[in-house]
CSV table of N, CA and C and ligand atoms in Angstrom, one decimal:
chain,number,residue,atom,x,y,z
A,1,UNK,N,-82.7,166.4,84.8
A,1,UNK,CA,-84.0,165.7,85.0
A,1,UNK,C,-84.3,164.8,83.8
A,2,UNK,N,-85.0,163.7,84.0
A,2,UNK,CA,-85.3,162.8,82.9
A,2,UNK,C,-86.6,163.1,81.8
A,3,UNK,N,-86.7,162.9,80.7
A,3,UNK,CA,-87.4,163.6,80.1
A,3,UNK,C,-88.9,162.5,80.0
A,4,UNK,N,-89.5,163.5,80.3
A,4,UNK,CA,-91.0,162.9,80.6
A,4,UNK,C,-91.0,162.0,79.3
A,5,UNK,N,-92.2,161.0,79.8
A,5,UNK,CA,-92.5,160.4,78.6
A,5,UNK,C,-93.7,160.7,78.0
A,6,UNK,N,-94.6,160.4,76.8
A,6,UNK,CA,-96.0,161.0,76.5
A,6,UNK,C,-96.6,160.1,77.1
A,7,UNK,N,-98.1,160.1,77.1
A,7,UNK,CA,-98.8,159.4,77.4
A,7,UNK,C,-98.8,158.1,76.9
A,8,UNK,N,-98.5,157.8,75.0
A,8,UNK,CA,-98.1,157.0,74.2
A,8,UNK,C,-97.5,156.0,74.5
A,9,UNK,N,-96.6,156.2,75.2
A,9,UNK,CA,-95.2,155.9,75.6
A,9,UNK,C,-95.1,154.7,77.0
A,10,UNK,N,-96.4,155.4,77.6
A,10,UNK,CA,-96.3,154.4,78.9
A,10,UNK,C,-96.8,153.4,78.9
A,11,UNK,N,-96.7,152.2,80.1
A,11,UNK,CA,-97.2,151.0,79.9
A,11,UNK,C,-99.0,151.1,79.7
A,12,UNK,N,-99.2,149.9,79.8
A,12,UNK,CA,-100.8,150.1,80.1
A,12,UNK,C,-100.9,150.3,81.2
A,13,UNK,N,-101.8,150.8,81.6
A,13,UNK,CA,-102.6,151.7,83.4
A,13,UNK,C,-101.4,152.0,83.8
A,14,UNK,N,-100.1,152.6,83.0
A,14,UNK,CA,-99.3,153.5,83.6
A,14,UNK,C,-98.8,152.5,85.0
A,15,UNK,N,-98.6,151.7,84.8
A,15,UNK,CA,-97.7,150.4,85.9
A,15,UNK,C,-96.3,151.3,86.2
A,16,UNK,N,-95.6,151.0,87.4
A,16,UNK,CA,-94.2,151.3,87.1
A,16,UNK,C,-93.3,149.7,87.0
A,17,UNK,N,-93.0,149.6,85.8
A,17,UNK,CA,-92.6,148.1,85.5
A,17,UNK,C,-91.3,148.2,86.1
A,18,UNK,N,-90.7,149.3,87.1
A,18,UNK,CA,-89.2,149.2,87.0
A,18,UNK,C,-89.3,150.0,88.6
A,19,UNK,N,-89.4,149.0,89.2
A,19,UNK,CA,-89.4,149.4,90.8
A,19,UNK,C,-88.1,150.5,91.0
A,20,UNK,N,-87.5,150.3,90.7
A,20,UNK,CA,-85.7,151.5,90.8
A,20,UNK,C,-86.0,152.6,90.3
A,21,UNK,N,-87.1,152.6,89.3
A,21,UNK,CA,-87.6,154.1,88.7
A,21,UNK,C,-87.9,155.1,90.1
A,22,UNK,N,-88.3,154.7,90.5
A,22,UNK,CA,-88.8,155.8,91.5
A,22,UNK,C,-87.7,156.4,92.4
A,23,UNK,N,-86.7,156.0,92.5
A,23,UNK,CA,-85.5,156.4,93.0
A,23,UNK,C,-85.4,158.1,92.0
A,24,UNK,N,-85.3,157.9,90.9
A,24,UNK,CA,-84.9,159.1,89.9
A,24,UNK,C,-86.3,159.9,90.2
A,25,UNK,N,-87.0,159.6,91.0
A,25,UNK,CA,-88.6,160.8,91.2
A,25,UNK,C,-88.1,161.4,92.1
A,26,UNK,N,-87.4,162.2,91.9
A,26,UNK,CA,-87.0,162.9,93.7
A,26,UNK,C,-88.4,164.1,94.0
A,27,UNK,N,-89.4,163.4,94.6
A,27,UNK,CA,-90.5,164.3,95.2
A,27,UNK,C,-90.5,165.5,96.0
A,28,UNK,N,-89.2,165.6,96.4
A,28,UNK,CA,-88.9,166.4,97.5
A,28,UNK,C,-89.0,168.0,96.9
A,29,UNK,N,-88.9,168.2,95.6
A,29,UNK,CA,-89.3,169.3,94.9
A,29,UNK,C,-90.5,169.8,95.1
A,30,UNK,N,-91.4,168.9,95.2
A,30,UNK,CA,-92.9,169.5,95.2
A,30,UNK,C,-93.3,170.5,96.4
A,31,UNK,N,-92.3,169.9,97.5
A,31,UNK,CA,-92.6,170.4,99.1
A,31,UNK,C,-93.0,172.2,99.1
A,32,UNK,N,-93.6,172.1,100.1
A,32,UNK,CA,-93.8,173.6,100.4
A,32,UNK,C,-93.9,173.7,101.8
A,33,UNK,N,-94.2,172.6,102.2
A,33,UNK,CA,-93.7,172.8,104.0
A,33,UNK,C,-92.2,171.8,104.2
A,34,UNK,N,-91.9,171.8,105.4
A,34,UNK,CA,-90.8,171.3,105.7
A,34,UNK,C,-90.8,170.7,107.1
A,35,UNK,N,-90.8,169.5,106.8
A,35,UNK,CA,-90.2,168.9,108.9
A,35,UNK,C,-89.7,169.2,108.9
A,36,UNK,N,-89.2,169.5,109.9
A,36,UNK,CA,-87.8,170.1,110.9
A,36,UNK,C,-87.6,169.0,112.1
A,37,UNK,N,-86.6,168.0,112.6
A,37,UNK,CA,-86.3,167.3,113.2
A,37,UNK,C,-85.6,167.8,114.2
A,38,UNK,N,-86.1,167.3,115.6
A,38,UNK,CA,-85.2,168.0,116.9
A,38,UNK,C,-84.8,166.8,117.3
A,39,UNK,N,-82.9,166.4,116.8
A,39,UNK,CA,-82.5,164.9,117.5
A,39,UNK,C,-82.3,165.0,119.3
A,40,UNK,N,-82.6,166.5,119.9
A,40,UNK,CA,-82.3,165.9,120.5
A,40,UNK,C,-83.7,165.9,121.9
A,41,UNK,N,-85.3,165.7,121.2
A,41,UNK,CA,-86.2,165.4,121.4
A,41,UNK,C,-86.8,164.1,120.9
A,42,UNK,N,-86.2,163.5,120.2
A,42,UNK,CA,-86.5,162.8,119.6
A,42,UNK,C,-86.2,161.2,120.5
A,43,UNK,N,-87.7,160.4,120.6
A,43,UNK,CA,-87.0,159.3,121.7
A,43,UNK,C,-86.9,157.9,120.7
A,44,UNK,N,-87.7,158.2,119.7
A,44,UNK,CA,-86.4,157.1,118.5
A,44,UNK,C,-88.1,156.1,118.8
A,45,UNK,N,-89.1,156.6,119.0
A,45,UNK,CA,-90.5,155.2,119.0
A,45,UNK,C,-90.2,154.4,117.3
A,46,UNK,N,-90.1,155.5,116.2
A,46,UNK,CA,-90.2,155.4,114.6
A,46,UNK,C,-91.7,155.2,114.2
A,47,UNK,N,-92.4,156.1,114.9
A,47,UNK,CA,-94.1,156.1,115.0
A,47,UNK,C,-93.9,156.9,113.1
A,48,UNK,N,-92.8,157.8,113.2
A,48,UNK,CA,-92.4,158.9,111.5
A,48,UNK,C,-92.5,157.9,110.6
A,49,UNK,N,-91.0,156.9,111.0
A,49,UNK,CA,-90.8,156.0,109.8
A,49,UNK,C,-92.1,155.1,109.2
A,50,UNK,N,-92.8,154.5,109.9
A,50,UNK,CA,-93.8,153.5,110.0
A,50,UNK,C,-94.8,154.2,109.0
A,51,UNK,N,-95.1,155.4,109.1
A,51,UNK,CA,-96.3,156.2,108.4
A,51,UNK,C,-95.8,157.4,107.0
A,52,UNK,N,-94.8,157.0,107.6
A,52,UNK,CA,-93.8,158.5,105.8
A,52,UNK,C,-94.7,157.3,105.3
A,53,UNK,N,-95.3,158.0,104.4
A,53,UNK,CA,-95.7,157.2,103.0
A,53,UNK,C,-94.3,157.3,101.7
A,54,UNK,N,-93.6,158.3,102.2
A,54,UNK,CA,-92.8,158.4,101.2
A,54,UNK,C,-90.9,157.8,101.4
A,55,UNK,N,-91.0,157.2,102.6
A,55,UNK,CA,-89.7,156.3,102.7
A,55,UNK,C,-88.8,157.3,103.1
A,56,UNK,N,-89.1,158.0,104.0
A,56,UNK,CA,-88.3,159.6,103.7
A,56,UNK,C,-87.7,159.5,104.9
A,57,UNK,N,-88.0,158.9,106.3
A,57,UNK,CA,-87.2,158.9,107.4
A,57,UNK,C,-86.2,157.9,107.7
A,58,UNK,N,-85.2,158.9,107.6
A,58,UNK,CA,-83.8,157.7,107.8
A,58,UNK,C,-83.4,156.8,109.0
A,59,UNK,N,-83.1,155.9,109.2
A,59,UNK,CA,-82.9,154.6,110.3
A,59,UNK,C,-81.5,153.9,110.4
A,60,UNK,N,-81.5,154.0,111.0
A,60,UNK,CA,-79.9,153.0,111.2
A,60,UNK,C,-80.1,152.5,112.7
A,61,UNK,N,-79.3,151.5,112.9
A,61,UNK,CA,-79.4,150.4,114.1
A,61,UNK,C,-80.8,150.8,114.8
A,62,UNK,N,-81.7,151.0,113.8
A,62,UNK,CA,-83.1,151.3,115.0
A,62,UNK,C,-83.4,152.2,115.7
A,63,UNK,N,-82.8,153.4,115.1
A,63,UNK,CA,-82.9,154.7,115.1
A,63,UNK,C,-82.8,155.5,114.7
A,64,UNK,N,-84.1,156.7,114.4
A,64,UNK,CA,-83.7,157.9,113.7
A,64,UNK,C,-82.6,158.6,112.9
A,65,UNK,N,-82.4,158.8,112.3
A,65,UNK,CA,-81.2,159.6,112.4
A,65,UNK,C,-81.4,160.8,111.0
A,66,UNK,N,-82.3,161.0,110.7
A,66,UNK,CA,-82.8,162.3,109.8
A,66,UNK,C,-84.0,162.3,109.0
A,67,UNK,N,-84.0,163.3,107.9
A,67,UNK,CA,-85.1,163.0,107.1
A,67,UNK,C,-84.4,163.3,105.7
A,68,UNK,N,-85.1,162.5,104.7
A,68,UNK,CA,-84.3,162.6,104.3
A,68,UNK,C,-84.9,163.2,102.7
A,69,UNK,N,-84.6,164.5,102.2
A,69,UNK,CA,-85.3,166.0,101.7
A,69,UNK,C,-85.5,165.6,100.8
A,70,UNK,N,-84.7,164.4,99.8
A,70,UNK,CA,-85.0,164.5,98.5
A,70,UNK,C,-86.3,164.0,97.9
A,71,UNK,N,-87.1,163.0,99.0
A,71,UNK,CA,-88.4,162.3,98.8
A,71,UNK,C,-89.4,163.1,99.4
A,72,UNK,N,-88.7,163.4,100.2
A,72,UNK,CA,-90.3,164.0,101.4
A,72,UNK,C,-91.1,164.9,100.7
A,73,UNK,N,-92.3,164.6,100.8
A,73,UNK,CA,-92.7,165.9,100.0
A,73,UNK,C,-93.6,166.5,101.0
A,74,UNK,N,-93.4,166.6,102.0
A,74,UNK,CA,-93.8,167.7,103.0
A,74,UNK,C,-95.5,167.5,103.4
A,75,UNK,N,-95.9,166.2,103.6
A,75,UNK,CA,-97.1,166.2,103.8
A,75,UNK,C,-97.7,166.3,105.2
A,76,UNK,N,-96.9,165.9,106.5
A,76,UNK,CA,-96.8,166.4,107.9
A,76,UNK,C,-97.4,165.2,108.4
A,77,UNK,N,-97.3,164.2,108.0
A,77,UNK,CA,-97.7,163.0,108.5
A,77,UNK,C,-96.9,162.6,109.5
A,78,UNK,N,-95.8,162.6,109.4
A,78,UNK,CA,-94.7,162.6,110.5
A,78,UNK,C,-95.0,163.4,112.0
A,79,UNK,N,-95.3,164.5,111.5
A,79,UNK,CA,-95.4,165.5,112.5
A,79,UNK,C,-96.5,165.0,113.4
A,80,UNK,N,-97.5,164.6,112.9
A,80,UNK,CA,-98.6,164.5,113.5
A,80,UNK,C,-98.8,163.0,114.2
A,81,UNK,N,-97.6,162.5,113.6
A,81,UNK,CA,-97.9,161.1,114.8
A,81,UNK,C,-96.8,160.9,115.2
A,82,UNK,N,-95.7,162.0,115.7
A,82,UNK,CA,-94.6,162.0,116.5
A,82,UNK,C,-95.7,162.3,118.0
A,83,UNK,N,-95.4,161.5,119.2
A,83,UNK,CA,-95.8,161.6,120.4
A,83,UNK,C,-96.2,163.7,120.5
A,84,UNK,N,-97.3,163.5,121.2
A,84,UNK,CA,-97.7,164.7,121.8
A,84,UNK,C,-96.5,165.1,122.7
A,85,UNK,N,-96.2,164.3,123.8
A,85,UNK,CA,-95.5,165.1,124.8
A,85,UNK,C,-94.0,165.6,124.2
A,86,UNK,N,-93.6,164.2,122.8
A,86,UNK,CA,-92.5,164.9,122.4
A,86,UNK,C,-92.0,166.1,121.6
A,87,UNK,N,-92.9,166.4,120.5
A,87,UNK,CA,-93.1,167.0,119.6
A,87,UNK,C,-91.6,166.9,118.6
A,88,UNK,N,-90.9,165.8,118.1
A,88,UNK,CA,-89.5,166.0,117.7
A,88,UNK,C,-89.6,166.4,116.5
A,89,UNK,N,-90.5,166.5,115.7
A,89,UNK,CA,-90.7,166.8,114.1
A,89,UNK,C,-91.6,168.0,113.9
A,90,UNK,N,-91.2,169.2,113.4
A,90,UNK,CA,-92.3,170.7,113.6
A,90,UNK,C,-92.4,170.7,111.9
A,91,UNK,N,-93.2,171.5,111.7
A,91,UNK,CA,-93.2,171.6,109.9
A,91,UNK,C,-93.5,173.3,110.0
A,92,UNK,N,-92.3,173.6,109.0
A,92,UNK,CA,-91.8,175.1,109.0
A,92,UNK,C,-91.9,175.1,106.8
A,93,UNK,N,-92.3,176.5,106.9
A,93,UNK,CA,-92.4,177.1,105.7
A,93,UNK,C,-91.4,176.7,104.6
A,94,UNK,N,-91.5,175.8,103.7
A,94,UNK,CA,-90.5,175.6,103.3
A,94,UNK,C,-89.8,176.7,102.3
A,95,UNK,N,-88.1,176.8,102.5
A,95,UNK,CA,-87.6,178.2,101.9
A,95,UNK,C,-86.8,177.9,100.6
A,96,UNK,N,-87.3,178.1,99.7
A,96,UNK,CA,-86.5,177.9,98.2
A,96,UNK,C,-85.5,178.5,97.8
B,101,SF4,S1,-93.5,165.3,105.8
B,101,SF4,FE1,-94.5,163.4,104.9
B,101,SF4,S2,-93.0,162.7,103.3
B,101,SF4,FE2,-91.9,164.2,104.6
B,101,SF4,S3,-90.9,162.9,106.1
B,101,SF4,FE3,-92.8,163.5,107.0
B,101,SF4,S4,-94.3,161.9,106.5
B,101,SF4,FE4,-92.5,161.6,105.2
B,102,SF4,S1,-92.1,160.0,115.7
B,102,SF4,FE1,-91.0,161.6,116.7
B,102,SF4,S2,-90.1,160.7,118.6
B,102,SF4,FE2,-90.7,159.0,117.2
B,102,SF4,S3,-88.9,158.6,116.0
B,102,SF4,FE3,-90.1,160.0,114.8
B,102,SF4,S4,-89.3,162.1,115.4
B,102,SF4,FE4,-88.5,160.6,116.9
């Protein structure tokens, strides 16, 4: 893990001057719940991707295809605007 900086140390108003930085934030630590993806409920709207605030649902040719653990930090946004009738995303206890 990278070693924190002080307060000292950062820019003014704490800017991230280095957009790539956040790649090395892997948030997915902080989680304590967990989506759980059912691919094979899943009808691919990307109502998940559109709303992760955290970049966390994976996509290829314009569709789903996971989530992805190391960002997510388990906030259930997903879950809750995956379609009612489909329910493809559940959020389970996360187990350490
Ligand atoms: S729980 Fe939150 S951060 Fe994780 S994939 Fe869903 S919307 Fe993104
Ligand atoms: S919101 Fe639900 S149905 Fe839509 S892509 Fe995400 S998991 Fe699949």
């Amino acid at each position: 893990m990278a070693k924190l900086k002080s307060w000292k140390e950062l820019p003014c108003g704490a800017i991230i001057d280095d957009p790539k930085a956040v790649l090395d934030n892997k948030t997915g630590a902080w989680r304590s719940q967990r989506p759980c993806w059912s691919a094979e409920k899943c009808i691919h709207c990307l109502n998940c991707w559109i709303f992760c605030p955290d970049a966390a649902i994976m996509v290829k040719d314009g569709k789903m295809t996971g989530i992805n653990y190391d960002y997510c930090k388990g906030c259930g946004i997903c879950a809750n605007v995956c379609p009612t009738k489909v329910q493809a995303i559940t959020m389970e206890e996360e187990r350490k």
